[in-house]
mmCIF file of C-alpha atoms and ligand atoms in Angstrom:
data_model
loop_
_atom_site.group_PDB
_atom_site.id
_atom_site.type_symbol
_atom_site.label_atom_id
_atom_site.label_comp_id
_atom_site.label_asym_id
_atom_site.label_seq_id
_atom_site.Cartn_x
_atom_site.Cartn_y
_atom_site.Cartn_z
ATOM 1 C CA UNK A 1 21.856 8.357 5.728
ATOM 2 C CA UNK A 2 19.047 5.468 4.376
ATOM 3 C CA UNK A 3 19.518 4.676 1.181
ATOM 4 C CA UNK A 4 17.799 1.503 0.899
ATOM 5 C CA UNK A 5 14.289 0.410 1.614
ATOM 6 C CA UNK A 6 11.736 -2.311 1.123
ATOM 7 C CA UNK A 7 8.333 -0.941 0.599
ATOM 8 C CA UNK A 8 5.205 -3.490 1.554
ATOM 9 C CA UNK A 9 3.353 -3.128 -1.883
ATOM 10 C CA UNK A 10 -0.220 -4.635 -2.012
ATOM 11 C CA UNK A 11 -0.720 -3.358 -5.804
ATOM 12 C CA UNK A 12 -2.948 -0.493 -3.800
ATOM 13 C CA UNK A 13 -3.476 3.403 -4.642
ATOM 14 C CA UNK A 14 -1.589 3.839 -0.846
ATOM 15 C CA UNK A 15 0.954 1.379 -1.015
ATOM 16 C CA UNK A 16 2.089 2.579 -4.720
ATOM 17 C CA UNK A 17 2.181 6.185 -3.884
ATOM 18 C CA UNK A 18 4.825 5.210 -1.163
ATOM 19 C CA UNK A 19 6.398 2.695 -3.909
ATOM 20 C CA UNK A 20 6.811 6.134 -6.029
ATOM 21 C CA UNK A 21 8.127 8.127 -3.231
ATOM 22 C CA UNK A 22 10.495 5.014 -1.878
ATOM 23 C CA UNK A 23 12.014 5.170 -6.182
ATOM 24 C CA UNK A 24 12.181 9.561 -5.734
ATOM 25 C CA UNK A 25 14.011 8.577 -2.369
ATOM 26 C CA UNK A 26 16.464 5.813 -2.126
ATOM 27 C CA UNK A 27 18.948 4.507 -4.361
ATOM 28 C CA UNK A 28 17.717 0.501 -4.022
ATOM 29 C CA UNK A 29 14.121 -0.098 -3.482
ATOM 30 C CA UNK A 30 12.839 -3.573 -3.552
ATOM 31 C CA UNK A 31 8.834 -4.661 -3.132
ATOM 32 C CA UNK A 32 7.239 -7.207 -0.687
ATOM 33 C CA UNK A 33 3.484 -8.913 -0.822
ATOM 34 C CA UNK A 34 1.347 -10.844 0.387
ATOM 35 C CA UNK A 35 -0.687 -14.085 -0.461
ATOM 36 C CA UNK A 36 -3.210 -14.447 2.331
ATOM 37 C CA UNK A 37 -5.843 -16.023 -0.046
ATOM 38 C CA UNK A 38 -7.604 -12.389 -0.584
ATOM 39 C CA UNK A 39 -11.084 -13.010 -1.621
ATOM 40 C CA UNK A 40 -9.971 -11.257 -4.525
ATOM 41 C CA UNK A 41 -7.106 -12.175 -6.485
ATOM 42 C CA UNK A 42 -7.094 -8.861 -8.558
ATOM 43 C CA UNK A 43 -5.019 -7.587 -5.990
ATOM 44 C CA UNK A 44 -2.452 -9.495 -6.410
ATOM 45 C CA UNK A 45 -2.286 -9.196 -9.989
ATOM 46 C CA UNK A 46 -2.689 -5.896 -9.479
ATOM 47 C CA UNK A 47 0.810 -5.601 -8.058
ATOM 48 C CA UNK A 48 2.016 -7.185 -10.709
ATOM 49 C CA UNK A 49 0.778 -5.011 -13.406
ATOM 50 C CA UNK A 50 2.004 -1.866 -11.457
ATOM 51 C CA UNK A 51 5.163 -2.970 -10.996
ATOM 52 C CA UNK A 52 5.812 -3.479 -15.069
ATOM 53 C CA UNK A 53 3.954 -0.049 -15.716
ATOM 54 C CA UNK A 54 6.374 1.753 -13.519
ATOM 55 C CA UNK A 55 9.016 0.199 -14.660
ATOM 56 C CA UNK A 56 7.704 0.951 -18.614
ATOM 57 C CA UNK A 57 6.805 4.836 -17.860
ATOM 58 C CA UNK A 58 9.565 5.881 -15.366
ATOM 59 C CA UNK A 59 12.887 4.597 -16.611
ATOM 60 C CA UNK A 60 14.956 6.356 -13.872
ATOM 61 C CA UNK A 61 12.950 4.542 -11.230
ATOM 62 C CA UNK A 62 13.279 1.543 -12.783
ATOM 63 C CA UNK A 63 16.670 1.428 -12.147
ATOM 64 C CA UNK A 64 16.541 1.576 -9.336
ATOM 65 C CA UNK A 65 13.365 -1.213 -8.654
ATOM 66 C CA UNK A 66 15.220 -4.894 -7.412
ATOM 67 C CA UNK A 67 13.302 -7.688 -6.628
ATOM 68 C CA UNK A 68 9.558 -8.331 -5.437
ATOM 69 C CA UNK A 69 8.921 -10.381 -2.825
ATOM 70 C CA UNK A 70 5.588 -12.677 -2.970
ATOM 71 C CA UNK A 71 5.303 -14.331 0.273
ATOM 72 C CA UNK A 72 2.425 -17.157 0.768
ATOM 73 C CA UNK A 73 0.386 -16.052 4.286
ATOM 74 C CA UNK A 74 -2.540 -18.182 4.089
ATOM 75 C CA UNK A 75 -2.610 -18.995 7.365
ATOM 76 C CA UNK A 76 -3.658 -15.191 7.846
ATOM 77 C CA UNK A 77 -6.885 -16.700 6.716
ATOM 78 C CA UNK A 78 -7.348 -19.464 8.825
ATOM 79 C CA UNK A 79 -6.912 -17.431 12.002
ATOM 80 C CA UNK A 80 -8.996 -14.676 11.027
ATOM 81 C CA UNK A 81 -12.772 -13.889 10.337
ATOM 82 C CA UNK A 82 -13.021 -11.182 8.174
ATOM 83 C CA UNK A 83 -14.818 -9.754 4.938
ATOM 84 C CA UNK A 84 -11.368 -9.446 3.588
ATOM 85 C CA UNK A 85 -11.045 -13.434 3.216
ATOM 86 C CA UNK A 86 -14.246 -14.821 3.576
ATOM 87 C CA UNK A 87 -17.096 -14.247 1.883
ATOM 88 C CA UNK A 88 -18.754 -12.267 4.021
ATOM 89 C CA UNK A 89 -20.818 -8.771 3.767
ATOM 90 C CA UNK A 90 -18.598 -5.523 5.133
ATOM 91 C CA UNK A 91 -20.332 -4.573 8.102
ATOM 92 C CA UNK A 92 -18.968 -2.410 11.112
ATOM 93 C CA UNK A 93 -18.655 -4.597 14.265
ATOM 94 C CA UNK A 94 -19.494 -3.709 18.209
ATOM 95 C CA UNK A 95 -16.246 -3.040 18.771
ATOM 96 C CA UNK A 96 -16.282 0.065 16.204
ATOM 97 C CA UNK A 97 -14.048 -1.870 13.992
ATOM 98 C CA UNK A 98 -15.031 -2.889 10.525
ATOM 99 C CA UNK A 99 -14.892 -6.216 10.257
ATOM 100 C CA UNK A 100 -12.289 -5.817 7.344
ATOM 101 C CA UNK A 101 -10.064 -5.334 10.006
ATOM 102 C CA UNK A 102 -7.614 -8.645 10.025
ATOM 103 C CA UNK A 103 -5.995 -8.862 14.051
ATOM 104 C CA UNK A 104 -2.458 -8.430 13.946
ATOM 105 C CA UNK A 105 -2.168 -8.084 10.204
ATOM 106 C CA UNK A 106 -0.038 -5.340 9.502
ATOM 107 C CA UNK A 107 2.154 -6.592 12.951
ATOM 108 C CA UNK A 108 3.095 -9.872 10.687
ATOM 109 C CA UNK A 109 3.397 -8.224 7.504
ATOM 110 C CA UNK A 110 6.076 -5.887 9.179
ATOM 111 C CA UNK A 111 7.841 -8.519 10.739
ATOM 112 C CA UNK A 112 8.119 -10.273 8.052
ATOM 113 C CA UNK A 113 9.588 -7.641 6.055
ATOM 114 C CA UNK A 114 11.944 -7.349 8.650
ATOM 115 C CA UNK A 115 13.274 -10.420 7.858
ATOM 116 C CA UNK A 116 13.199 -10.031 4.331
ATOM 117 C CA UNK A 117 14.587 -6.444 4.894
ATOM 118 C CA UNK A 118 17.552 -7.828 7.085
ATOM 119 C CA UNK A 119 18.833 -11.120 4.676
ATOM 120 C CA UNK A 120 18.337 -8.689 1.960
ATOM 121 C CA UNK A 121 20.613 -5.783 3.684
ATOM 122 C CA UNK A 122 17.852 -3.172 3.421
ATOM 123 C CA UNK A 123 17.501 -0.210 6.377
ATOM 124 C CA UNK A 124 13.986 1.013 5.835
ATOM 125 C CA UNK A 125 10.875 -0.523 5.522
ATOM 126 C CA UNK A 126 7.760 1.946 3.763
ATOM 127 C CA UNK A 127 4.313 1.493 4.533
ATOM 128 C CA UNK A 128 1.300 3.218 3.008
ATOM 129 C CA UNK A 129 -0.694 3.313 6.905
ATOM 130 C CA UNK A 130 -3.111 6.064 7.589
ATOM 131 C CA UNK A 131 -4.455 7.035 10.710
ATOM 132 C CA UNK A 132 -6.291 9.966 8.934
ATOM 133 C CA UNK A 133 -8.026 7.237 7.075
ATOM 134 C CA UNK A 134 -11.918 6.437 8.220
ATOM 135 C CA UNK A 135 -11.493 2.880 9.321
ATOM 136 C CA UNK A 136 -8.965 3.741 12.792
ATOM 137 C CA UNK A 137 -7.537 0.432 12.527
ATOM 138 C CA UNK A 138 -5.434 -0.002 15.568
ATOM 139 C CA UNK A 139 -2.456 -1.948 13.879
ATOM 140 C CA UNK A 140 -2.314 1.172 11.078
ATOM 141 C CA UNK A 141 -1.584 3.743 13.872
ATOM 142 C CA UNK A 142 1.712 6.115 14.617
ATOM 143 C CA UNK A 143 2.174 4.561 18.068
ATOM 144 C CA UNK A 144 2.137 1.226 16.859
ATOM 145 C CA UNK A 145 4.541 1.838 14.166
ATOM 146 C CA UNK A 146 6.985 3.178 16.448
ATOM 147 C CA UNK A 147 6.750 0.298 18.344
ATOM 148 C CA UNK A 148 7.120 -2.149 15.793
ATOM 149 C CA UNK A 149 9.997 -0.112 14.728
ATOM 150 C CA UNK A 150 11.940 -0.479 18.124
ATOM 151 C CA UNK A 151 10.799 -4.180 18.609
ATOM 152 C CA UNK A 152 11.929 -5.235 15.250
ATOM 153 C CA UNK A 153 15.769 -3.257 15.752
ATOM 154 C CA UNK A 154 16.193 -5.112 19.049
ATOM 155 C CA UNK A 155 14.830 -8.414 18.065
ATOM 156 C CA UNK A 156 17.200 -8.713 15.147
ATOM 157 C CA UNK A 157 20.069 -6.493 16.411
ATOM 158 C CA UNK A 158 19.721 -4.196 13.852
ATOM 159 C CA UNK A 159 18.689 -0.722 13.485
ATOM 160 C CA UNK A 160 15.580 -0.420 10.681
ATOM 161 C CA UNK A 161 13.264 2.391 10.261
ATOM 162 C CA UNK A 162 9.681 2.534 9.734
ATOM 163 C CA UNK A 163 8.906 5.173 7.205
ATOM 164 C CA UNK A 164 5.323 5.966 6.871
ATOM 165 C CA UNK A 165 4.594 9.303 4.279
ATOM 166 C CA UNK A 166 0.865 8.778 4.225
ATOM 167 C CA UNK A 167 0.569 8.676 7.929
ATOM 168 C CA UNK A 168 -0.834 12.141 8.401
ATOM 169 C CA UNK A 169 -2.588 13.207 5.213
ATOM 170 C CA UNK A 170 -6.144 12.179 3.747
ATOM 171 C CA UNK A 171 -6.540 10.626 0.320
ATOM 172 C CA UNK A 172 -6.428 14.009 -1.418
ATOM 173 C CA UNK A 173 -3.139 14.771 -0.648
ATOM 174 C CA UNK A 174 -1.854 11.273 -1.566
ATOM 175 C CA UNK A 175 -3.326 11.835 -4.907
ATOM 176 C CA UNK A 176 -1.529 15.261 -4.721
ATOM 177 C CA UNK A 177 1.319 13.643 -3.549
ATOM 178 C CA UNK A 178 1.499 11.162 -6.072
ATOM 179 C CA UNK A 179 1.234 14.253 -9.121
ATOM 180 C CA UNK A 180 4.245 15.584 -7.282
ATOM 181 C CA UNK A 181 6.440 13.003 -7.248
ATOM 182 C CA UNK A 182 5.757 12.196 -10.954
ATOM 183 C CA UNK A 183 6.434 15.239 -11.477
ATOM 184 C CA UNK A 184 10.044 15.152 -10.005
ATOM 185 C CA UNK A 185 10.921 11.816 -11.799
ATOM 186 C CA UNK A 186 12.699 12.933 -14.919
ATOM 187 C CA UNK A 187 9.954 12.116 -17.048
ATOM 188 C CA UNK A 188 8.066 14.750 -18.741
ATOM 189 C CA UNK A 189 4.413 14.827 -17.925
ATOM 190 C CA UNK A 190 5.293 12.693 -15.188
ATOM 191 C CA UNK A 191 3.068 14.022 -12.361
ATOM 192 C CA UNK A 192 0.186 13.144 -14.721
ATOM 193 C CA UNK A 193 1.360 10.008 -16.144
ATOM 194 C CA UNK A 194 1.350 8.468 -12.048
ATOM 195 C CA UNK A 195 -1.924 9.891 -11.821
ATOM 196 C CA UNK A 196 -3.504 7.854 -14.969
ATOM 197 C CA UNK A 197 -0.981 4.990 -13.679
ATOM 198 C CA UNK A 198 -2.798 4.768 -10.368
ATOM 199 C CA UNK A 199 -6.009 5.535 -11.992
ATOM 200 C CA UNK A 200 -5.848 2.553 -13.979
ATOM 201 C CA UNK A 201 -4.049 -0.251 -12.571
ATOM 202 C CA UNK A 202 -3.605 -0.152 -8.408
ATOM 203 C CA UNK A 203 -6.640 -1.565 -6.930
ATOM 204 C CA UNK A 204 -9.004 -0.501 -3.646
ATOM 205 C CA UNK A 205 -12.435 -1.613 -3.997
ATOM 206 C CA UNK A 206 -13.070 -4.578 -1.228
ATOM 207 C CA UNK A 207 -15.373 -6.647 -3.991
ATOM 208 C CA UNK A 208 -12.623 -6.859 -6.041
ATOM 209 C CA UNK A 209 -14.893 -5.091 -8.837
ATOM 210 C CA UNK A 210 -13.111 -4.426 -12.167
ATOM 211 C CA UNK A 211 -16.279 -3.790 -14.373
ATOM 212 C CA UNK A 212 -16.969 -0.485 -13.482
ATOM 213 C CA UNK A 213 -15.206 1.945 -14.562
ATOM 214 C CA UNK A 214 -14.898 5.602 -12.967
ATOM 215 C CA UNK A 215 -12.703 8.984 -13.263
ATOM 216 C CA UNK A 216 -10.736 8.059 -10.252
ATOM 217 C CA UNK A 217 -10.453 4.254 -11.648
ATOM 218 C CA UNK A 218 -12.109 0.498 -11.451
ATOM 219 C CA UNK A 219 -14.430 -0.603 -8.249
ATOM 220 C CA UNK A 220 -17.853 -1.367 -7.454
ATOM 221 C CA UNK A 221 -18.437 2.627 -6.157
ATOM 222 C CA UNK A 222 -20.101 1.767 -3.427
ATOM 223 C CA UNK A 223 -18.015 -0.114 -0.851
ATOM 224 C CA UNK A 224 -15.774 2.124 1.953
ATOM 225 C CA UNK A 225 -13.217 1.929 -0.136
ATOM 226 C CA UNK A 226 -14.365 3.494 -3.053
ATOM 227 C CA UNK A 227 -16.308 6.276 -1.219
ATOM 228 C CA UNK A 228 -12.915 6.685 0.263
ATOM 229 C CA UNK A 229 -10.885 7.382 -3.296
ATOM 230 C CA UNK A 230 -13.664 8.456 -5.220
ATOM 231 C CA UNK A 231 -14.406 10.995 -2.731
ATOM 232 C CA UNK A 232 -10.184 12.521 -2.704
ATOM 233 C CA UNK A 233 -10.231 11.990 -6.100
ATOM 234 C CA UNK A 234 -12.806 14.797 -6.360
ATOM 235 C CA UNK A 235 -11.164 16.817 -3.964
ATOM 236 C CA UNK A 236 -7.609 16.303 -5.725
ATOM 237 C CA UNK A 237 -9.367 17.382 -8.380
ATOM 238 C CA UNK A 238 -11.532 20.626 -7.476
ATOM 239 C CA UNK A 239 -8.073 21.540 -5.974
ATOM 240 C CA UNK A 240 -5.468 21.600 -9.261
HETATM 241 ZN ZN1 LIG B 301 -15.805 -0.951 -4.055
#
């Protein structure tokens, strides 16, 4: 029986739905990030603000929320060459890859929540991956997960699990998912209280844009990842 978990929380739509499920599923959650000198820094005060509206609009869950975990990565940008942390145009590459796509990335970021995960006595680590998303990043799919899972319980002795909830549904059912498990929190009108929550505050858009305002929340509306939640926002919508 798993009771505890660390959930890798970049202050995202993704990563906060599993943040939401982690708090409806385990009795001690705590939160991990990452400082790898994003181009953008409203990501990471993104997670910030997230973390204090959850705690504000869910009391039960906040209970239940320990620590977050900030961890300084820069040298994520110095081995990489990406539109993620260089000022560069999003562009697909030859290798079918956008070149958001960091090597390795979400490799270290589990490993290193492994660690965290083991001082801090945690047995499962959540992550918002997608292989139903557009971009097929390699390091996002179930295969690799597994594998991380098994390398990281024999490196350190230990037996962690990888839980992944969004790793088979498109953005429309996270945003369904999401109403659902406000729903189930305790608070009244919670389904559509997460909803506005994530609407508002978690971040997506890869020009950091938070101008432009939209039903499905703040980004430039034009960039993959916008299409990408303004498009299942729609769909979550048509659907209720
Ligand atoms: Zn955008």
């Amino acid at each position: 029986m798993h009771t505890s978990a660390l959930v890798l929380f970049s202050g995202g739509q993704d990563s906060t739905t599993c943040l939401a499920q982690a708090l409806s599923k385990y009795q001690r959650v705590e939160t991990i990030g990452f400082d790898y000198r994003q181009r953008h820094r409203v990501e990471l005060d993104a997670r910030v603000k997230v973390l204090a509206e959850i705690r504000q609009t869910f009391p039960a869950w906040s209970d239940k929320l320990g620590q977050d975990h900030l961890l300084d990565l820069a040298v994520l940008g110095e081995v990489s060459e990406t539109s993620l942390t260089r000022d560069t145009a999003f562009k697909m590459e030859q290798s079918g890859l956008p070149n958001t796509f960091v090597p390795g990335r979400n490799l270290l970021f589990l490993t290193l929540a492994a660690a965290v995960a083991y001082r801090r006595d945690l047995q499962v680590m959540v992550t918002g991956v997608c292989e139903t998303d557009f971009s097929g990043y390699p390091d996002c799919r179930d295969d690799t997960m597994k594998a991380m899972q098994l390398a990281l319980s024999l490196g350190m002795d230990k037996r962690f699990l990888v839980d992944t909830p969004l790793m088979w549904i498109d953005k429309a059912a996270t945003w369904t998912l999401a109403h659902e498990l406000g729903e189930k929190s305790g608070v009244v009108g919670g389904g559509d209280a997460l909803v506005k929550l994530l609407i508002e505050h978690t971040h997506t858009c890869y020009l950091g844009d938070r101008e432009h305002h939209h039903p499905w929340g703040y980004g430039c509306g034009d960039c993959p990842a916008c299409l990408l939640r303004a498009r299942g926002y729609e769909q979550f919508v048509q659907a209720v």
